[in-house]
PDB file of C-alpha atoms in Angstrom:
ATOM      1  CA  ASP A   1     -12.342  14.474  36.209  1.00 90.00           C
ATOM      2  CA  ILE A   2      -9.082  13.203  37.665  1.00 95.00           C
ATOM      3  CA  GLN A   3      -6.166  15.490  36.844  1.00 96.00           C
ATOM      4  CA  MET A   4      -2.645  14.128  36.492  1.00 97.00           C
ATOM      5  CA  THR A   5       0.253  16.444  37.314  1.00 97.00           C
ATOM      6  CA  GLN A   6       3.561  15.182  35.986  1.00 97.00           C
ATOM      7  CA  SER A   7       7.016  16.487  36.865  1.00 96.00           C
ATOM      8  CA  PRO A   8       9.492  17.547  35.786  1.00 97.00           C
ATOM      9  CA  ALA A   9       8.464  18.756  32.331  1.00 97.00           C
ATOM     10  CA  SER A  10      11.981  18.134  31.075  1.00 96.00           C
ATOM     11  CA  LEU A  11      15.004  16.353  32.403  1.00 95.00           C
ATOM     12  CA  SER A  12      18.625  16.097  31.357  1.00 97.00           C
ATOM     13  CA  ALA A  13      20.790  13.291  32.757  1.00 96.00           C
ATOM     14  CA  SER A  14      24.066  11.519  32.018  1.00 96.00           C
ATOM     15  CA  LEU A  15      24.445   8.016  30.691  1.00 97.00           C
ATOM     16  CA  GLY A  16      24.437   5.492  33.524  1.00 96.00           C
ATOM     17  CA  GLU A  17      22.530   7.773  35.868  1.00 96.00           C
ATOM     18  CA  THR A  18      19.276   6.951  37.604  1.00 97.00           C
ATOM     19  CA  VAL A  19      16.333   9.241  36.871  1.00 97.00           C
ATOM     20  CA  THR A  20      12.923   9.528  38.468  1.00 98.00           C
ATOM     21  CA  ILE A  21       9.735  10.994  37.016  1.00 98.00           C
ATOM     22  CA  GLU A  22       6.773  11.797  39.241  1.00 98.00           C
ATOM     23  CA  CYS A  23       3.051  11.819  38.672  1.00 98.00           C
ATOM     24  CA  ARG A  24       0.466  13.119  41.123  1.00 98.00           C
ATOM     25  CA  ALA A  25      -3.261  12.439  40.795  1.00 98.00           C
ATOM     26  CA  SER A  26      -5.918  14.871  41.991  1.00 97.00           C
ATOM     27  CA  GLU A  27      -7.514  12.028  43.951  1.00 97.00           C
ATOM     28  CA  ASP A  28      -6.725   8.451  44.955  1.00 98.00           C
ATOM     29  CA  ILE A  29      -6.439   6.268  41.840  1.00 97.00           C
ATOM     30  CA  TYR A  30      -5.795   3.006  43.702  1.00 97.00           C
ATOM     31  CA  ASN A  31      -2.748   2.009  41.622  1.00 97.00           C
ATOM     32  CA  GLY A  32      -4.657   2.467  38.363  1.00 97.00           C
ATOM     33  CA  LEU A  33      -1.617   4.018  36.733  1.00 97.00           C
ATOM     34  CA  ALA A  34       0.451   3.282  33.644  1.00 98.00           C
ATOM     35  CA  TRP A  35       3.627   4.728  32.136  1.00 98.00           C
ATOM     36  CA  TYR A  36       4.409   5.087  28.430  1.00 98.00           C
ATOM     37  CA  GLN A  37       7.545   5.916  26.508  1.00 98.00           C
ATOM     38  CA  GLN A  38       7.313   7.878  23.266  1.00 96.00           C
ATOM     39  CA  LYS A  39      10.494   8.136  21.227  1.00 96.00           C
ATOM     40  CA  PRO A  40      10.790  11.051  18.779  1.00 92.00           C
ATOM     41  CA  GLY A  41       8.520  10.557  15.771  1.00 92.00           C
ATOM     42  CA  LYS A  42       7.151   7.261  17.111  1.00 95.00           C
ATOM     43  CA  SER A  43       3.989   6.005  18.770  1.00 96.00           C
ATOM     44  CA  PRO A  44       3.840   5.589  22.550  1.00 95.00           C
ATOM     45  CA  GLN A  45       4.816   2.236  24.027  1.00 97.00           C
ATOM     46  CA  LEU A  46       3.510   0.764  27.260  1.00 97.00           C
ATOM     47  CA  LEU A  47       6.153   0.370  29.975  1.00 98.00           C
ATOM     48  CA  ILE A  48       4.355  -0.130  33.283  1.00 97.00           C
ATOM     49  CA  TYR A  49       0.762  -0.807  34.367  1.00 96.00           C
ATOM     50  CA  ASN A  50      -0.933  -1.250  37.741  1.00 97.00           C
ATOM     51  CA  ALA A  51       1.664   1.234  38.998  1.00 97.00           C
ATOM     52  CA  ASN A  52       4.464  -1.347  39.243  1.00 97.00           C
ATOM     53  CA  SER A  53       3.920  -4.192  36.745  1.00 96.00           C
ATOM     54  CA  LEU A  54       6.476  -4.298  33.967  1.00 97.00           C
ATOM     55  CA  HIS A  55       4.935  -4.857  30.533  1.00 96.00           C
ATOM     56  CA  THR A  56       6.247  -7.760  28.440  1.00 94.00           C
ATOM     57  CA  GLY A  57       9.579  -7.055  26.815  1.00 95.00           C
ATOM     58  CA  VAL A  58      10.345  -3.888  28.789  1.00 97.00           C
ATOM     59  CA  PRO A  59      13.906  -3.802  30.196  1.00 97.00           C
ATOM     60  CA  SER A  60      14.177  -4.339  33.948  1.00 97.00           C
ATOM     61  CA  ARG A  61      15.964  -1.005  34.406  1.00 97.00           C
ATOM     62  CA  PHE A  62      12.483   0.527  34.260  1.00 98.00           C
ATOM     63  CA  SER A  63      10.393   0.310  37.420  1.00 98.00           C
ATOM     64  CA  GLY A  64       7.269   1.905  38.816  1.00 98.00           C
ATOM     65  CA  SER A  65       6.155   2.571  42.349  1.00 98.00           C
ATOM     66  CA  GLY A  66       3.676   4.553  44.390  1.00 98.00           C
ATOM     67  CA  SER A  67       0.201   4.457  45.817  1.00 97.00           C
ATOM     68  CA  GLY A  68      -2.738   6.698  46.532  1.00 97.00           C
ATOM     69  CA  THR A  69      -2.130   9.917  44.624  1.00 98.00           C
ATOM     70  CA  GLN A  70       1.667   9.772  44.224  1.00 98.00           C
ATOM     71  CA  TYR A  71       3.481   7.613  41.664  1.00 98.00           C
ATOM     72  CA  SER A  72       6.913   7.490  40.110  1.00 98.00           C
ATOM     73  CA  LEU A  73       8.818   5.939  37.224  1.00 98.00           C
ATOM     74  CA  LYS A  74      12.482   5.151  37.790  1.00 98.00           C
ATOM     75  CA  ILE A  75      15.008   4.437  35.082  1.00 98.00           C
ATOM     76  CA  ASN A  76      18.237   2.869  36.293  1.00 97.00           C
ATOM     77  CA  SER A  77      21.503   3.007  34.334  1.00 96.00           C
ATOM     78  CA  LEU A  78      20.245   5.486  31.744  1.00 97.00           C
ATOM     79  CA  GLN A  79      21.042   4.484  28.174  1.00 96.00           C
ATOM     80  CA  SER A  80      21.034   6.518  24.963  1.00 96.00           C
ATOM     81  CA  GLU A  81      17.949   4.685  23.678  1.00 96.00           C
ATOM     82  CA  ASP A  82      15.979   5.998  26.660  1.00 97.00           C
ATOM     83  CA  VAL A  83      15.837   9.471  25.102  1.00 96.00           C
ATOM     84  CA  ALA A  84      12.100   9.974  24.809  1.00 97.00           C
ATOM     85  CA  SER A  85       9.053  11.607  26.318  1.00 96.00           C
ATOM     86  CA  TYR A  86       7.372   9.753  29.144  1.00 98.00           C
ATOM     87  CA  PHE A  87       3.685   9.976  30.004  1.00 97.00           C
ATOM     88  CA  CYS A  88       1.702   8.711  32.940  1.00 98.00           C
ATOM     89  CA  GLN A  89      -1.943   7.679  32.522  1.00 97.00           C
ATOM     90  CA  GLN A  90      -4.614   6.964  35.112  1.00 97.00           C
ATOM     91  CA  TYR A  91      -7.381   4.473  34.337  1.00 96.00           C
ATOM     92  CA  TYR A  92      -9.119   4.287  37.692  1.00 95.00           C
ATOM     93  CA  ASN A  93     -11.845   6.684  36.570  1.00 92.00           C
ATOM     94  CA  TYR A  94     -12.059   7.177  32.827  1.00 89.00           C
ATOM     95  CA  LEU A  95      -8.690   7.838  31.207  1.00 92.00           C
ATOM     96  CA  THR A  96      -6.404  10.828  31.593  1.00 94.00           C
ATOM     97  CA  PHE A  97      -2.768  11.391  30.778  1.00 96.00           C
ATOM     98  CA  GLY A  98      -0.102  13.481  32.407  1.00 96.00           C
ATOM     99  CA  SER A  99       1.469  16.283  30.396  1.00 95.00           C
ATOM    100  CA  GLY A 100       4.687  14.393  29.788  1.00 96.00           C
ATOM    101  CA  THR A 101       8.382  14.537  30.669  1.00 97.00           C
ATOM    102  CA  LYS A 102      11.003  15.009  27.966  1.00 97.00           C
ATOM    103  CA  LEU A 103      14.196  13.131  28.832  1.00 97.00           C
ATOM    104  CA  GLU A 104      17.471  14.085  27.206  1.00 97.00           C
ATOM    105  CA  ILE A 105      21.046  12.936  27.625  1.00 94.00           C
ATOM    106  CA  LYS A 106      23.422  15.472  29.144  1.00 92.00           C
TER     107      LYS A 106
ATOM    108  CA  GLU B   1       2.891  -9.413  14.575  1.00 95.00           C
ATOM    109  CA  VAL B   2       0.247  -6.993  15.782  1.00 96.00           C
ATOM    110  CA  GLN B   3      -0.302  -4.131  13.362  1.00 97.00           C
ATOM    111  CA  LEU B   4      -2.692  -1.182  13.460  1.00 98.00           C
ATOM    112  CA  VAL B   5      -2.783   1.025  10.384  1.00 98.00           C
ATOM    113  CA  GLU B   6      -4.765   4.260  10.409  1.00 98.00           C
ATOM    114  CA  SER B   7      -5.957   6.166   7.362  1.00 98.00           C
ATOM    115  CA  GLY B   8      -8.413   8.862   6.332  1.00 98.00           C
ATOM    116  CA  GLY B   9      -6.746  11.930   7.742  1.00 97.00           C
ATOM    117  CA  GLY B  10      -6.121  15.208   5.964  1.00 97.00           C
ATOM    118  CA  LEU B  11      -6.881  18.912   5.838  1.00 97.00           C
ATOM    119  CA  VAL B  12     -10.508  19.835   6.468  1.00 97.00           C
ATOM    120  CA  GLN B  13     -12.345  23.107   7.016  1.00 97.00           C
ATOM    121  CA  PRO B  14     -13.943  23.937  10.364  1.00 97.00           C
ATOM    122  CA  GLY B  15     -17.457  22.561  10.637  1.00 97.00           C
ATOM    123  CA  ARG B  16     -16.847  19.794   8.141  1.00 98.00           C
ATOM    124  CA  SER B  17     -16.621  16.032   8.660  1.00 98.00           C
ATOM    125  CA  LEU B  18     -13.984  13.338   8.302  1.00 98.00           C
ATOM    126  CA  LYS B  19     -13.916   9.585   8.881  1.00 98.00           C
ATOM    127  CA  LEU B  20     -10.833   7.767  10.118  1.00 98.00           C
ATOM    128  CA  SER B  21     -10.202   4.051   9.729  1.00 98.00           C
ATOM    129  CA  CYS B  22      -7.842   1.675  11.506  1.00 98.00           C
ATOM    130  CA  VAL B  23      -7.182  -1.760  10.038  1.00 98.00           C
ATOM    131  CA  ALA B  24      -5.953  -4.359  12.509  1.00 98.00           C
ATOM    132  CA  SER B  25      -3.939  -7.504  11.847  1.00 98.00           C
ATOM    133  CA  GLY B  26      -1.887 -10.050  13.754  1.00 97.00           C
ATOM    134  CA  PHE B  27      -4.461 -10.680  16.479  1.00 97.00           C
ATOM    135  CA  THR B  28      -8.125 -11.607  16.894  1.00 97.00           C
ATOM    136  CA  PHE B  29      -9.626  -8.151  16.528  1.00 98.00           C
ATOM    137  CA  SER B  30     -13.082  -9.191  17.731  1.00 97.00           C
ATOM    138  CA  ASN B  31     -11.674 -10.127  21.163  1.00 96.00           C
ATOM    139  CA  TYR B  32     -10.355  -6.678  22.061  1.00 96.00           C
ATOM    140  CA  GLY B  33     -11.717  -3.301  23.041  1.00 97.00           C
ATOM    141  CA  MET B  34     -10.268  -0.494  20.947  1.00 97.00           C
ATOM    142  CA  ASN B  35      -9.588   3.184  21.449  1.00 97.00           C
ATOM    143  CA  TRP B  36      -8.838   6.402  19.631  1.00 98.00           C
ATOM    144  CA  ILE B  37      -6.270   8.680  21.261  1.00 98.00           C
ATOM    145  CA  ARG B  38      -5.012  11.969  19.868  1.00 98.00           C
ATOM    146  CA  GLN B  39      -1.969  14.185  20.247  1.00 96.00           C
ATOM    147  CA  ALA B  40      -1.985  17.810  19.192  1.00 95.00           C
ATOM    148  CA  PRO B  41       1.297  18.986  17.622  1.00 91.00           C
ATOM    149  CA  GLY B  42       3.968  19.243  20.307  1.00 88.00           C
ATOM    150  CA  LYS B  43       1.455  18.413  23.025  1.00 90.00           C
ATOM    151  CA  GLY B  44       0.465  15.530  25.270  1.00 91.00           C
ATOM    152  CA  LEU B  45      -1.924  12.656  24.782  1.00 94.00           C
ATOM    153  CA  GLU B  46      -5.706  12.855  25.013  1.00 96.00           C
ATOM    154  CA  TRP B  47      -7.964   9.797  25.061  1.00 95.00           C
ATOM    155  CA  VAL B  48     -10.866  10.332  22.643  1.00 97.00           C
ATOM    156  CA  ALA B  49     -13.131   7.273  22.544  1.00 97.00           C
ATOM    157  CA  TYR B  50     -13.450   3.597  23.448  1.00 96.00           C
ATOM    158  CA  ILE B  51     -15.507   0.750  22.007  1.00 97.00           C
ATOM    159  CA  SER B  52     -15.755  -2.712  23.527  1.00 96.00           C
ATOM    160  CA  SER B  53     -15.074  -5.875  21.565  1.00 96.00           C
ATOM    161  CA  GLY B  54     -18.715  -6.424  20.636  1.00 96.00           C
ATOM    162  CA  SER B  55     -19.651  -2.721  20.462  1.00 96.00           C
ATOM    163  CA  SER B  56     -21.852  -2.993  23.548  1.00 97.00           C
ATOM    164  CA  TYR B  57     -19.945  -0.354  25.488  1.00 96.00           C
ATOM    165  CA  ILE B  58     -18.936   2.981  23.997  1.00 97.00           C
ATOM    166  CA  TYR B  59     -17.435   5.954  25.831  1.00 95.00           C
ATOM    167  CA  TYR B  60     -16.272   9.393  24.711  1.00 96.00           C
ATOM    168  CA  ALA B  61     -14.208  12.217  26.102  1.00 95.00           C
ATOM    169  CA  GLU B  62     -16.336  15.239  26.972  1.00 95.00           C
ATOM    170  CA  THR B  63     -14.459  17.298  24.377  1.00 96.00           C
ATOM    171  CA  VAL B  64     -15.815  15.187  21.505  1.00 98.00           C
ATOM    172  CA  LYS B  65     -19.107  13.837  22.857  1.00 98.00           C
ATOM    173  CA  GLY B  66     -21.955  14.519  20.433  1.00 97.00           C
ATOM    174  CA  ARG B  67     -19.586  15.247  17.537  1.00 98.00           C
ATOM    175  CA  PHE B  68     -17.537  12.051  17.145  1.00 98.00           C
ATOM    176  CA  THR B  69     -18.786   8.481  16.714  1.00 98.00           C
ATOM    177  CA  ILE B  70     -16.636   5.403  17.233  1.00 98.00           C
ATOM    178  CA  SER B  71     -17.627   2.148  15.546  1.00 98.00           C
ATOM    179  CA  ARG B  72     -16.114  -1.109  14.373  1.00 98.00           C
ATOM    180  CA  ASP B  73     -16.621  -3.870  11.831  1.00 98.00           C
ATOM    181  CA  ASN B  74     -15.239  -7.090  13.265  1.00 98.00           C
ATOM    182  CA  ALA B  75     -15.697  -8.905   9.943  1.00 98.00           C
ATOM    183  CA  LYS B  76     -13.347  -6.381   8.340  1.00 98.00           C
ATOM    184  CA  ASN B  77     -10.985  -6.038  11.347  1.00 98.00           C
ATOM    185  CA  THR B  78     -11.544  -2.314  11.142  1.00 98.00           C
ATOM    186  CA  LEU B  79     -12.110   0.454  13.676  1.00 98.00           C
ATOM    187  CA  TYR B  80     -13.652   3.775  12.675  1.00 98.00           C
ATOM    188  CA  LEU B  81     -13.961   7.307  13.984  1.00 98.00           C
ATOM    189  CA  GLN B  82     -16.571   9.518  12.342  1.00 98.00           C
ATOM    190  CA  MET B  83     -15.792  13.131  13.170  1.00 98.00           C
ATOM    191  CA  THR B  84     -18.336  15.898  12.535  1.00 98.00           C
ATOM    192  CA  SER B  85     -18.494  19.622  13.319  1.00 98.00           C
ATOM    193  CA  LEU B  86     -14.727  19.710  13.371  1.00 98.00           C
ATOM    194  CA  ARG B  87     -12.962  22.543  15.189  1.00 97.00           C
ATOM    195  CA  SER B  88      -9.427  23.890  15.042  1.00 97.00           C
ATOM    196  CA  GLU B  89      -8.762  22.333  18.448  1.00 96.00           C
ATOM    197  CA  ASP B  90      -9.381  18.883  16.938  1.00 98.00           C
ATOM    198  CA  THR B  91      -6.153  19.264  14.952  1.00 98.00           C
ATOM    199  CA  ALA B  92      -3.983  16.367  16.073  1.00 98.00           C
ATOM    200  CA  LEU B  93      -2.331  13.089  15.248  1.00 97.00           C
ATOM    201  CA  TYR B  94      -4.973  10.416  15.837  1.00 98.00           C
ATOM    202  CA  TYR B  95      -3.867   6.985  17.029  1.00 98.00           C
ATOM    203  CA  CYS B  96      -5.879   3.825  17.289  1.00 98.00           C
ATOM    204  CA  ALA B  97      -4.790   1.661  20.191  1.00 98.00           C
ATOM    205  CA  ARG B  98      -5.694  -1.755  21.495  1.00 97.00           C
ATOM    206  CA  LYS B  99      -7.030  -2.027  25.032  1.00 95.00           C
ATOM    207  CA  PHE B 100      -4.978  -4.193  27.358  1.00 91.00           C
ATOM    208  CA  PRO B 101      -6.644  -5.082  30.665  1.00 81.00           C
ATOM    209  CA  PRO B 102      -7.018  -3.355  33.073  1.00 80.00           C
ATOM    210  CA  GLY B 103      -7.430  -0.253  30.947  1.00 86.00           C
ATOM    211  CA  VAL B 104      -4.181   0.590  29.247  1.00 95.00           C
ATOM    212  CA  PHE B 105      -3.021   0.522  25.640  1.00 96.00           C
ATOM    213  CA  ASP B 106      -0.524  -2.142  24.577  1.00 95.00           C
ATOM    214  CA  TYR B 107      -0.388  -1.592  20.809  1.00 96.00           C
ATOM    215  CA  TRP B 108      -0.661   1.672  18.936  1.00 97.00           C
ATOM    216  CA  GLY B 109      -0.865   2.520  15.266  1.00 97.00           C
ATOM    217  CA  GLN B 110       1.524   4.959  13.628  1.00 97.00           C
ATOM    218  CA  GLY B 111      -1.112   7.685  13.728  1.00 97.00           C
ATOM    219  CA  VAL B 112      -2.946   9.734  11.104  1.00 98.00           C
ATOM    220  CA  MET B 113      -2.872  13.522  10.986  1.00 98.00           C
ATOM    221  CA  VAL B 114      -6.046  15.578  11.007  1.00 98.00           C
ATOM    222  CA  THR B 115      -5.709  19.309  10.382  1.00 98.00           C
ATOM    223  CA  VAL B 116      -8.754  21.543  10.809  1.00 98.00           C
ATOM    224  CA  SER B 117      -8.168  24.889   9.175  1.00 96.00           C
ATOM    225  CA  SER B 118      -9.788  27.261   6.739  1.00 95.00           C
TER     226      SER B 118
END
């Protein structure tokens, strides 16, 4: 099974800042990676797929990058509505999620 | 508007069974693969099972294989998850989610809670 290691587990940043969340796969997943946002008490929402493709309706301040085993989600100009947990998910070989990153406003 | 509404959850004793349902609306259900994904309280996400649009392809996570059965009724726009031999570690919020190519989930239900406890 492909393991996904996500970091950091939690993150505190100021409004307007840029934050980056990392995800490392235990083997090459050939850009088969997605990112989800889960606001408190809500269902997850798809942000990014194919490592860097923005899903419909997602603000452009979200972006994804990476290749091979290393991937990242960047949020530019952090806003209050970005408070959430973020999960990566690989779909190259079956489906596994990272453990999540909880983002708070400082 | 795409909607997925789960039901059937509750408190159940270890070893017993439970059947979850997910009613879909706002899209052509029979055109999409569907999934069940769960989230234990305060924990991360775990994919549970997948069924293709015509039920030809079915896959399970190793943790539930042999105990859970995913199925669908396209005439009723409904996805099911039959859970047997339930264990305490199956306690979670269960989501149904629509498959969006190439293998991600673009719409999720609100989730239904399953608690396995004596």
